[in-house]
PDB file of C-alpha atoms in Angstrom:
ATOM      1  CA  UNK M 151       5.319  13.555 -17.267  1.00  0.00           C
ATOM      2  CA  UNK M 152       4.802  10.401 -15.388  1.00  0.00           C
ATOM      3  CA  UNK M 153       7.743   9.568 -12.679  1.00  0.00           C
ATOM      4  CA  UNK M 154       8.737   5.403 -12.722  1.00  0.00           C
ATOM      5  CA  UNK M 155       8.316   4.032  -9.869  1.00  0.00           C
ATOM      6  CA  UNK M 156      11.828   2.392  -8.593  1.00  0.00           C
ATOM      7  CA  UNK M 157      12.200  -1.144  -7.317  1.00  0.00           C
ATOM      8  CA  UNK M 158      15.722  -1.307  -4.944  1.00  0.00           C
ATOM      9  CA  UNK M 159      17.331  -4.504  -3.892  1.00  0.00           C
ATOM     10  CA  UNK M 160      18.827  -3.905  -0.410  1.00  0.00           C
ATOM     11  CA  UNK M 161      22.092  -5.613   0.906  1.00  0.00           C
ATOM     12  CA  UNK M 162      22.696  -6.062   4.079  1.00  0.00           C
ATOM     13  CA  UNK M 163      26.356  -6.560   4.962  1.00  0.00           C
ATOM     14  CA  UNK M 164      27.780  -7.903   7.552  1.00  0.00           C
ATOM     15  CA  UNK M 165      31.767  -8.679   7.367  1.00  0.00           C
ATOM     16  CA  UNK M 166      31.665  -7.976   4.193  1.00  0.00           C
ATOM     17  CA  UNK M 167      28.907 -10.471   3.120  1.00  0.00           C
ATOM     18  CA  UNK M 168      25.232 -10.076   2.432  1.00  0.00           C
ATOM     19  CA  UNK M 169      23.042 -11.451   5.558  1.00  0.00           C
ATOM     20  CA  UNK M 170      19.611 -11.367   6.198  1.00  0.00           C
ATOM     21  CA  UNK M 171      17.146 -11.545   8.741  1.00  0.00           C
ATOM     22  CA  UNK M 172      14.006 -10.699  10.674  1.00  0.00           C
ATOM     23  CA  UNK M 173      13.335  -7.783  12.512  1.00  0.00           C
ATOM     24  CA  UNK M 174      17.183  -7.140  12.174  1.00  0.00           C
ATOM     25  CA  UNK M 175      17.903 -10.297  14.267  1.00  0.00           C
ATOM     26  CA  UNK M 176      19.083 -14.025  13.383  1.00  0.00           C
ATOM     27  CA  UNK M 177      21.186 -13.299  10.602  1.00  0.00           C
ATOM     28  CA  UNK M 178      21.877 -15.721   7.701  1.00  0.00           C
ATOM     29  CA  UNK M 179      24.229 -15.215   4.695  1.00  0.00           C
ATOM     30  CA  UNK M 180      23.278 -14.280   1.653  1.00  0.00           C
ATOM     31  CA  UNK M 181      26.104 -14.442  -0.845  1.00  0.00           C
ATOM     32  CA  UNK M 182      28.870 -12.027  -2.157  1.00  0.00           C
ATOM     33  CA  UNK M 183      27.583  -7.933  -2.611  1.00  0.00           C
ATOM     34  CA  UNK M 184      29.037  -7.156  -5.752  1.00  0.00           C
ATOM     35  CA  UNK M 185      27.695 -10.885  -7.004  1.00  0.00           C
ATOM     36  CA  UNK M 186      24.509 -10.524  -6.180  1.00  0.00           C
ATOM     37  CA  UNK M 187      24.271  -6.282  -7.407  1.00  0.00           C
ATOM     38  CA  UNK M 188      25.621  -7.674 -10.331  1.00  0.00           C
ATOM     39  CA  UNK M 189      22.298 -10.123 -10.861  1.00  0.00           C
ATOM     40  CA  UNK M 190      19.830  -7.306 -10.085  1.00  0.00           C
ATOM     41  CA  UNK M 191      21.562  -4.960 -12.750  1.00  0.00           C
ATOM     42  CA  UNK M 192      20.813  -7.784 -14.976  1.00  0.00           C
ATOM     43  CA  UNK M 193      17.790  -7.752 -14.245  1.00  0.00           C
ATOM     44  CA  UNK M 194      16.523  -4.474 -14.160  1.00  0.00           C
ATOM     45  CA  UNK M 195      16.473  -2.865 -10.998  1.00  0.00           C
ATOM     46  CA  UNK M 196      16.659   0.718 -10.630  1.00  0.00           C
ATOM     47  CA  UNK M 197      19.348   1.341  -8.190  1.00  0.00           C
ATOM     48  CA  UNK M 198      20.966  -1.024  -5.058  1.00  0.00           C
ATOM     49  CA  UNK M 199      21.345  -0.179  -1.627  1.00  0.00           C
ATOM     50  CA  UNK M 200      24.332  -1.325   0.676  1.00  0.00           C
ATOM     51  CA  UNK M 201      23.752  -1.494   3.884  1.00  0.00           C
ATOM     52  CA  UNK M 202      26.221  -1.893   6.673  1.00  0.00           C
ATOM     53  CA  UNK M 203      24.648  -2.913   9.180  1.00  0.00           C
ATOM     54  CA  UNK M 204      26.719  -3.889  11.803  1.00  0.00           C
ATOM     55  CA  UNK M 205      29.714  -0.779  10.709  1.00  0.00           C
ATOM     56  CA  UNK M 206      31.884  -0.258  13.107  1.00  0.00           C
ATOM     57  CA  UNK M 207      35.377   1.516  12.952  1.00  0.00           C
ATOM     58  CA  UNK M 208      36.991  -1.862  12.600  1.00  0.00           C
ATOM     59  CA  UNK M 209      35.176  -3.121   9.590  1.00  0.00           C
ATOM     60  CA  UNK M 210      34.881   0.473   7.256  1.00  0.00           C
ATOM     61  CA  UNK M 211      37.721  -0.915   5.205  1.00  0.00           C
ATOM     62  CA  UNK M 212      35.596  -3.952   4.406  1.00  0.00           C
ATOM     63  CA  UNK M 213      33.128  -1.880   3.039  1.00  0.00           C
ATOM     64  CA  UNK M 214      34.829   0.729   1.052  1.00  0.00           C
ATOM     65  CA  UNK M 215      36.463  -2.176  -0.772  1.00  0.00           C
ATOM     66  CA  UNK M 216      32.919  -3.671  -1.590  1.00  0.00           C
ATOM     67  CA  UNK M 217      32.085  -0.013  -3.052  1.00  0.00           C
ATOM     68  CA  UNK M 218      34.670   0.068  -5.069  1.00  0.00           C
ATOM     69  CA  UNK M 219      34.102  -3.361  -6.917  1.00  0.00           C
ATOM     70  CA  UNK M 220      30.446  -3.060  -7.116  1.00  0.00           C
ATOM     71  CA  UNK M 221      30.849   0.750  -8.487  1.00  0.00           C
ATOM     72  CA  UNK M 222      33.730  -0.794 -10.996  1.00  0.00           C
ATOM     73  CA  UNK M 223      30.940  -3.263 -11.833  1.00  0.00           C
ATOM     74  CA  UNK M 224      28.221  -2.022 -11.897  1.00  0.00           C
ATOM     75  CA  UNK M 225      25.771   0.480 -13.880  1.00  0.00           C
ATOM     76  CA  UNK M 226      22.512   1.750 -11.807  1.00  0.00           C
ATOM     77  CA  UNK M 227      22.695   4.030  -8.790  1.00  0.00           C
ATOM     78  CA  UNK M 228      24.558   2.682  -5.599  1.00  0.00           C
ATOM     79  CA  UNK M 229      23.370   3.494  -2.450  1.00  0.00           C
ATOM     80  CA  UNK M 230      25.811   3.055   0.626  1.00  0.00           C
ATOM     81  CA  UNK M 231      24.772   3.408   4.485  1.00  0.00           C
ATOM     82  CA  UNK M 232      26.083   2.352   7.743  1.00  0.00           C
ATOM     83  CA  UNK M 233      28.814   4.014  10.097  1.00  0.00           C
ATOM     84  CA  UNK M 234      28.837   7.139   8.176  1.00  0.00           C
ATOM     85  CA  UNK M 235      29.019   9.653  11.251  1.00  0.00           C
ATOM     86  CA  UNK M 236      31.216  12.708   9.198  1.00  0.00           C
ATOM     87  CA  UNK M 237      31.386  14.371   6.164  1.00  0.00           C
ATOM     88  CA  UNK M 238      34.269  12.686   5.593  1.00  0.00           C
ATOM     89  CA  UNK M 239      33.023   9.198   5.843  1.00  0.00           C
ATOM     90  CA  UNK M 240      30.565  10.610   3.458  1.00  0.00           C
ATOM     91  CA  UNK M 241      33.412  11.932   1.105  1.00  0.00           C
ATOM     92  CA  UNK M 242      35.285   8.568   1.209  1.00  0.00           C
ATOM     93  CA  UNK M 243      32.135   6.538   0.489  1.00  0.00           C
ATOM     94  CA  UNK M 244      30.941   9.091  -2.490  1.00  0.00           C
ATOM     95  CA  UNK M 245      34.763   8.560  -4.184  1.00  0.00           C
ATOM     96  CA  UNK M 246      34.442   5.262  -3.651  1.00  0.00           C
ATOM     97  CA  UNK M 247      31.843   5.240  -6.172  1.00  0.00           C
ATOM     98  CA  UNK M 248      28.784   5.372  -4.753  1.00  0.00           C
ATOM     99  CA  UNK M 249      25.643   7.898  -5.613  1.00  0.00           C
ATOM    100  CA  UNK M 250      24.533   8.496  -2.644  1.00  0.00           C
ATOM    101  CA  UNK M 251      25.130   7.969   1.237  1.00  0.00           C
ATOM    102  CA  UNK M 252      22.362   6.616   3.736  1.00  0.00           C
ATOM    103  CA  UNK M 253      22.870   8.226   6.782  1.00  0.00           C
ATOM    104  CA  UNK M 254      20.228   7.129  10.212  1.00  0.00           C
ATOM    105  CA  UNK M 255      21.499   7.003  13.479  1.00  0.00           C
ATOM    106  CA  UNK M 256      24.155  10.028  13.245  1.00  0.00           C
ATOM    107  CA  UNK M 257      21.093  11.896  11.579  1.00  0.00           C
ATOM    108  CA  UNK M 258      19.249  11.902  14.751  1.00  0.00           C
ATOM    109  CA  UNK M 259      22.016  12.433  17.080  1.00  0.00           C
ATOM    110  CA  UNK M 260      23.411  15.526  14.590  1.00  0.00           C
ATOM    111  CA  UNK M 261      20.933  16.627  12.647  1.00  0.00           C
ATOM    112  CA  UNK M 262      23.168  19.210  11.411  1.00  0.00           C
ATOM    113  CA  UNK M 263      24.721  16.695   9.263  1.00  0.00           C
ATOM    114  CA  UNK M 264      22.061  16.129   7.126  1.00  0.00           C
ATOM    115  CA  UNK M 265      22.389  19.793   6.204  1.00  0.00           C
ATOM    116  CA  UNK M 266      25.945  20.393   6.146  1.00  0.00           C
ATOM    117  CA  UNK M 267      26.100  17.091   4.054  1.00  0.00           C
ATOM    118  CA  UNK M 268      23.576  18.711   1.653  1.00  0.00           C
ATOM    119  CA  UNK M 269      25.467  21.534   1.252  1.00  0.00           C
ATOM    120  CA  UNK M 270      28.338  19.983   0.598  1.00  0.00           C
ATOM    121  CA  UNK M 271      27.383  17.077  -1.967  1.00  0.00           C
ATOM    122  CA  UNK M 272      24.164  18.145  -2.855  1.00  0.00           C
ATOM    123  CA  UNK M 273      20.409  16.795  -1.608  1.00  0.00           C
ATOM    124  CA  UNK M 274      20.615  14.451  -4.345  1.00  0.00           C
ATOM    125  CA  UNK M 275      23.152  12.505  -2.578  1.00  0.00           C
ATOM    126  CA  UNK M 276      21.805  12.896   0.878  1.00  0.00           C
ATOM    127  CA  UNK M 277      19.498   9.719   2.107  1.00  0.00           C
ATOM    128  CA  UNK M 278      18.165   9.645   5.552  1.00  0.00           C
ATOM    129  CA  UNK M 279      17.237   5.993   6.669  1.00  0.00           C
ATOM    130  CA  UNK M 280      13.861   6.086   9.288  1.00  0.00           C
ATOM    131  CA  UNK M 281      13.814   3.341  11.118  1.00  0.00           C
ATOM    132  CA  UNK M 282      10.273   3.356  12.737  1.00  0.00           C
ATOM    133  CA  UNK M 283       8.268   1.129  15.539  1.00  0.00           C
ATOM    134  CA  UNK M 284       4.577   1.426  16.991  1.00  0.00           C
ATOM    135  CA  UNK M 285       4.313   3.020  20.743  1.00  0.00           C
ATOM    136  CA  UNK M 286       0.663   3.100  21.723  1.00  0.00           C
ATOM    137  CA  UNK M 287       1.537   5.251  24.078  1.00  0.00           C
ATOM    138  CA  UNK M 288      -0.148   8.580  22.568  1.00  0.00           C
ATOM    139  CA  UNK M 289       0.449  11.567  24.083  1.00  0.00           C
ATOM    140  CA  UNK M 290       0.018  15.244  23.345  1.00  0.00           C
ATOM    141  CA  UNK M 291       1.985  16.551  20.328  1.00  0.00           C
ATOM    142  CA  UNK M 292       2.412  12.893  18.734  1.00  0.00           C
ATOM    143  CA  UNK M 293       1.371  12.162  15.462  1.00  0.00           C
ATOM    144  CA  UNK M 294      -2.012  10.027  15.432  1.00  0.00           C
ATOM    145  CA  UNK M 295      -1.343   7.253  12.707  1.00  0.00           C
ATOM    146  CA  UNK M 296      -4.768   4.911  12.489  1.00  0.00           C
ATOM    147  CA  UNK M 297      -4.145   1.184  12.092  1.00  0.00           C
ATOM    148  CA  UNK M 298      -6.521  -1.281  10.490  1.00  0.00           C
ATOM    149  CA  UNK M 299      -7.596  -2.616  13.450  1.00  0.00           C
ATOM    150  CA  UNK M 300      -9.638   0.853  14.516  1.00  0.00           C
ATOM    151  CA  UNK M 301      -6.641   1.325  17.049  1.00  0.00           C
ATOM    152  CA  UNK M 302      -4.188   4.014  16.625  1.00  0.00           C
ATOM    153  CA  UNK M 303      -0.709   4.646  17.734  1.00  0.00           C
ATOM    154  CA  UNK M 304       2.086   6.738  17.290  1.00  0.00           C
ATOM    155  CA  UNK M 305       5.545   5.685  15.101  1.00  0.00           C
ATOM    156  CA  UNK M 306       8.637   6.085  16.982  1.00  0.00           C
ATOM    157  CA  UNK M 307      11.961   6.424  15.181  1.00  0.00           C
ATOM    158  CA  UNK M 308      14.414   3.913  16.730  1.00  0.00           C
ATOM    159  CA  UNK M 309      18.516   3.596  16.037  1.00  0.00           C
ATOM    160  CA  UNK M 310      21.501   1.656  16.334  1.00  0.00           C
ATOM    161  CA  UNK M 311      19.554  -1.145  14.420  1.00  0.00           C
ATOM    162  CA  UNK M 312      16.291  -0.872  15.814  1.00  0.00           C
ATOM    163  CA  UNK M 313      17.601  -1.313  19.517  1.00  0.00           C
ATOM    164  CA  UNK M 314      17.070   2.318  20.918  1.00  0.00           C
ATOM    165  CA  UNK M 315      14.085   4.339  21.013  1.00  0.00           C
ATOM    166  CA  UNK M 316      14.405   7.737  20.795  1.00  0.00           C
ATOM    167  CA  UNK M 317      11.169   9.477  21.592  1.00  0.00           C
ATOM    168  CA  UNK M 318      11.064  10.944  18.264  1.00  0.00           C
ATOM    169  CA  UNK M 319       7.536  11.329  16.100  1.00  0.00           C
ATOM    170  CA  UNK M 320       8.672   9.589  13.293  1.00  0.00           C
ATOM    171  CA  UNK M 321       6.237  12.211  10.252  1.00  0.00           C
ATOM    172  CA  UNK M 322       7.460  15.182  12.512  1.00  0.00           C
ATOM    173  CA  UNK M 323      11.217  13.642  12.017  1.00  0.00           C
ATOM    174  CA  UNK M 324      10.411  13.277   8.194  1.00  0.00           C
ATOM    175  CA  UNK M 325       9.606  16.665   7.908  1.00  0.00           C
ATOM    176  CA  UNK M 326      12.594  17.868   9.573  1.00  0.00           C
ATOM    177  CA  UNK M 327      14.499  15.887   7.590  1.00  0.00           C
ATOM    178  CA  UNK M 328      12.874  17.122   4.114  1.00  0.00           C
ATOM    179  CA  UNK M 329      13.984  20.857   5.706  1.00  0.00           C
ATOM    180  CA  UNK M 330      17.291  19.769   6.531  1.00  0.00           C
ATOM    181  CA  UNK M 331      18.113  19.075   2.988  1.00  0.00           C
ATOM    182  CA  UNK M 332      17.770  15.357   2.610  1.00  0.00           C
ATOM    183  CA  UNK M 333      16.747  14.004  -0.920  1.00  0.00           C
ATOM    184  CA  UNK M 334      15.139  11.223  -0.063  1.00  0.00           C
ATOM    185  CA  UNK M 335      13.820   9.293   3.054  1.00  0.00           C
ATOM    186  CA  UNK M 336      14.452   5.297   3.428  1.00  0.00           C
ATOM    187  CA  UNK M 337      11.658   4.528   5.768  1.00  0.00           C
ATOM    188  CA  UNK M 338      11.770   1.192   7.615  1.00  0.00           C
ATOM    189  CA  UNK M 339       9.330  -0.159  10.379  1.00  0.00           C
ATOM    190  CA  UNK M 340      10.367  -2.814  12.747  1.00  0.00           C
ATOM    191  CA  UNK M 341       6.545  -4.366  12.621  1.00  0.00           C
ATOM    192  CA  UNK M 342       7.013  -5.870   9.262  1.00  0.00           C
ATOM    193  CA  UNK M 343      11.162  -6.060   8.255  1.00  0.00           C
ATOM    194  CA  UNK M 344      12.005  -9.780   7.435  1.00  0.00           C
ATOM    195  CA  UNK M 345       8.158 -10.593   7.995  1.00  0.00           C
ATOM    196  CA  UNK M 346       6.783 -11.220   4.372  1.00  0.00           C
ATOM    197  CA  UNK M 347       3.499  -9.687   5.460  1.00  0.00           C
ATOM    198  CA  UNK M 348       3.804  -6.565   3.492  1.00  0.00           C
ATOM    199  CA  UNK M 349       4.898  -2.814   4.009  1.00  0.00           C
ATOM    200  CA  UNK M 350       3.484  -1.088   7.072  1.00  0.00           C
ATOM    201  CA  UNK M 351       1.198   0.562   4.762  1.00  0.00           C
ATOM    202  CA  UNK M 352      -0.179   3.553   7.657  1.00  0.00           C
ATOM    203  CA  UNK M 353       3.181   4.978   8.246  1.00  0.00           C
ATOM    204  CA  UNK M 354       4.429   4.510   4.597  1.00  0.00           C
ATOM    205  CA  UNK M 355       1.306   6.862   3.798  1.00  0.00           C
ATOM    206  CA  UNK M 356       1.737   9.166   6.244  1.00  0.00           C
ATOM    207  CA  UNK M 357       5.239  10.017   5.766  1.00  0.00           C
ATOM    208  CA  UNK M 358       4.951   9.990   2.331  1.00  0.00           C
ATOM    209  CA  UNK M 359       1.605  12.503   2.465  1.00  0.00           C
ATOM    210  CA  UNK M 360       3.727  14.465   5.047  1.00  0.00           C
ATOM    211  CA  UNK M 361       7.068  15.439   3.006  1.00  0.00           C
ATOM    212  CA  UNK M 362       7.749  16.209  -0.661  1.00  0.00           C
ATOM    213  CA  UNK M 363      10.726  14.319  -1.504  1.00  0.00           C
ATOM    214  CA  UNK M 364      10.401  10.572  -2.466  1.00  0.00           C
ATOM    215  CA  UNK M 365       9.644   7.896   0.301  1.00  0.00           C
ATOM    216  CA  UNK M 366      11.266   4.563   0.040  1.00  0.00           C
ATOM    217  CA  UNK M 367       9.105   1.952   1.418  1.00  0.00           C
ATOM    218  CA  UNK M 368      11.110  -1.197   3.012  1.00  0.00           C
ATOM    219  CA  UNK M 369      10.662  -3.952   5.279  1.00  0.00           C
ATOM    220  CA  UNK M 370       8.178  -6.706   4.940  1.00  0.00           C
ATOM    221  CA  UNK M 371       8.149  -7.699   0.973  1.00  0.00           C
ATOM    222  CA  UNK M 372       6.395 -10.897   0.760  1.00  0.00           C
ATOM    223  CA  UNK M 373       4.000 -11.321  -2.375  1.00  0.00           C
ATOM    224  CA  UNK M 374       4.113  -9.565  -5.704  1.00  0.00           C
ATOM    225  CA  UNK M 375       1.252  -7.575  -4.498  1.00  0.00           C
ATOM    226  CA  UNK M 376       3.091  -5.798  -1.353  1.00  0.00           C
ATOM    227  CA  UNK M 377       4.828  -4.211  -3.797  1.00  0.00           C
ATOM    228  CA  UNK M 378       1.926  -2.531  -5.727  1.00  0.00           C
ATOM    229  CA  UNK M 379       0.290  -1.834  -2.391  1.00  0.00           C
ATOM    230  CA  UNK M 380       3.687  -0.086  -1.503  1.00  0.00           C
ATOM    231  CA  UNK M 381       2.784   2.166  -4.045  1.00  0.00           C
ATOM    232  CA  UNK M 382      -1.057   2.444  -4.372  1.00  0.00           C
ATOM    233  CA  UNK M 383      -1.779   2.342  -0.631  1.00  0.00           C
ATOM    234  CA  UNK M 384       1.613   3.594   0.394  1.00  0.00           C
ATOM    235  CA  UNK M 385       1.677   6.348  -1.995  1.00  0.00           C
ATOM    236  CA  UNK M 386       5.785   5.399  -2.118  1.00  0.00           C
ATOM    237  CA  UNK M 387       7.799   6.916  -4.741  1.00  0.00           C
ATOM    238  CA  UNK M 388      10.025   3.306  -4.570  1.00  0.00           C
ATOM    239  CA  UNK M 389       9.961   0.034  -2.749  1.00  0.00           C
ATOM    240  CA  UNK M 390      12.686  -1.985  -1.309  1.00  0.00           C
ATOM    241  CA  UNK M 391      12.725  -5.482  -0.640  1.00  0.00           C
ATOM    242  CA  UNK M 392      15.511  -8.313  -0.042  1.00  0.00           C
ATOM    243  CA  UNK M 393      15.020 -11.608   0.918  1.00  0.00           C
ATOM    244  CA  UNK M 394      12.792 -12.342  -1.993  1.00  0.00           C
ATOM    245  CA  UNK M 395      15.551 -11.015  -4.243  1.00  0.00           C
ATOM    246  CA  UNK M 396      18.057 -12.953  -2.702  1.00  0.00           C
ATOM    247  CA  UNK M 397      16.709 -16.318  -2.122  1.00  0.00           C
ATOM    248  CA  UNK M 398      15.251 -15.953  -5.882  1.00  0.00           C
ATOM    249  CA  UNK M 399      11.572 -15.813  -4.979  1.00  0.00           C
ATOM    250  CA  UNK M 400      11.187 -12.804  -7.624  1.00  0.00           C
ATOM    251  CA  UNK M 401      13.534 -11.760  -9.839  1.00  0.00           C
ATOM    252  CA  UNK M 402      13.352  -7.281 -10.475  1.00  0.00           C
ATOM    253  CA  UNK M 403      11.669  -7.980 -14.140  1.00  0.00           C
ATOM    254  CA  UNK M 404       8.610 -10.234 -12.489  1.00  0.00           C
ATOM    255  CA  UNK M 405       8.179  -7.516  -9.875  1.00  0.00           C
ATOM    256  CA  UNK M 406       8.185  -4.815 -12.568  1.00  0.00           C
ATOM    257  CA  UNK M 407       5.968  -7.012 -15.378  1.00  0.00           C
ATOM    258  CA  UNK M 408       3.715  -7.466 -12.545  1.00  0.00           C
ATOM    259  CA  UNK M 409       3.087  -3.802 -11.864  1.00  0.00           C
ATOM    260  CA  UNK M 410       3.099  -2.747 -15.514  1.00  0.00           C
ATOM    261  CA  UNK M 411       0.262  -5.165 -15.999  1.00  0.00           C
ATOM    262  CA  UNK M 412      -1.550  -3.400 -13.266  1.00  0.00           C
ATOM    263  CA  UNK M 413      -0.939  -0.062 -14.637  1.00  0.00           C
ATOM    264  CA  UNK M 414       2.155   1.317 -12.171  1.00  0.00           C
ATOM    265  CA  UNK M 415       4.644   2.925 -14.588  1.00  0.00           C
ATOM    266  CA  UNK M 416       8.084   1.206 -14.383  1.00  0.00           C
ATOM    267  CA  UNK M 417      11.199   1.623 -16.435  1.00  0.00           C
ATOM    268  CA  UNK M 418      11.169  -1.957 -18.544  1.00  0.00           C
TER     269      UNK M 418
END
């Protein structure tokens, strides 16, 4: 049996509101959440992510009150991330309504959570966001990732919104997070978010090579054919994209007509 490949809409909210921008900097609203999930249900997508990206304490109310109306709303898989340090933000997020919790920053400062959240909800629900950039920097130990320009480098997993570094190898962190229980790894780099150039295609292979459970490629949509490349060249199980979602560039059923015609099998 064939798997679909799955095309996600991401939201990024901010107060509450979907914002956008490039390489997670000089934000610009997008519209209402549940509005625009709404339109891509409509249109075919395969699941929605929510993304928080500026949680804090002070705004988790906000958000648990968009999960609620876009799970009362909607009918495809709802991914929520952003904030969620505990099991119990994951608990109140999952009765909320969504499917599954996104969890990135508190995964690398306690990676025990991605396993105790396993255990507790099941790997299914259990997504680990990997925020990646290049460090050419190589060293002993590092993953070797070859770029098109015959250089190499090594991907570094950064948090807190791409701001930190953390000195981890990004495909060694993949793997541990595959072990730790995760069901499936969001994978972002910081070269290409908000760019339109296209996925970082070397890491999106790698990782995906390097782990068993399904890759989510995101950050650089442009053109209908990043998307197939996410998948051919990427070897991604799904691909993300959101500015060209939200500022009605594509709609979900071009993106998916598009890679039907070139043979990637898609739920119409």
């Amino acid at each position: 049996m064939v798997l679909t490949k799955r095309i996600i809409p991401c939201l990024d909210l901010k107060d509450g509101r979907v914002v956008k921008g490039t390489h997670f900097v000089g934000l610009r609203d997008a519209g209402d959440p549940v509005e625009l999930a709404q339109r891509y249900n409509e249109q075919g997508a395969d699941e929605v992510v929510f993304l928080d990206i500026t949680a804090t304490r002070e705004n988790r109310g906000t958000i648990i009150d968009v999960v609620q109306r876009a799970a009362d709303q909607l009918f495809l898989p709802l991914t929520v991330g952003g904030g969620i340090r505990t099991i119990d933000d994951m608990k109140q997020i999952l009765r909320a309504g969504a499917d599954k919790v996104s969890i990135n920053s508190s995964a690398v400062t306690d990676p025990k959570l991605i396993s105790q959240g396993a255990e507790r909800f099941g790997n299914q629900c259990i997504v680990v966001a990997v925020d990646v950039r290049r460090n050419y920097d190589m060293e002993k130990g590092l993953t070797p990732i070859p770029l098109t320009d015959d250089q190499e480098c090594w991907y570094e997993v950064v948090t807190h919104g791409g701001s930190r570094g953390t000195g981890l190898d990004a495909v060694a962190w993949a793997r541990e997070v595959e072990e730790r229980g995760a069901g499936e790894i969001l994978l972002t780099s910081m070269e290409t978010d908000g760019t339109k150039e296209g996925f970082d295609i070397p890491i999106t292979r790698a990782i995906s090579e390097a782990v068993g459970i399904p890759v989510v490629a995101s950050g650089g949509v442009g053109t209908l054919e990043h998307f197939y490349d996410g998948f051919t060249e990427g070897k991604a199980d799904a691909c993300l994209a959101a500015s060209v979602f939200h500022y009605g560039e594509f709609t979900v059923r071009q993106v998916k007509e598009y890679l039907a015609g070139r043979g990637i099998p898609v739920r119409l």
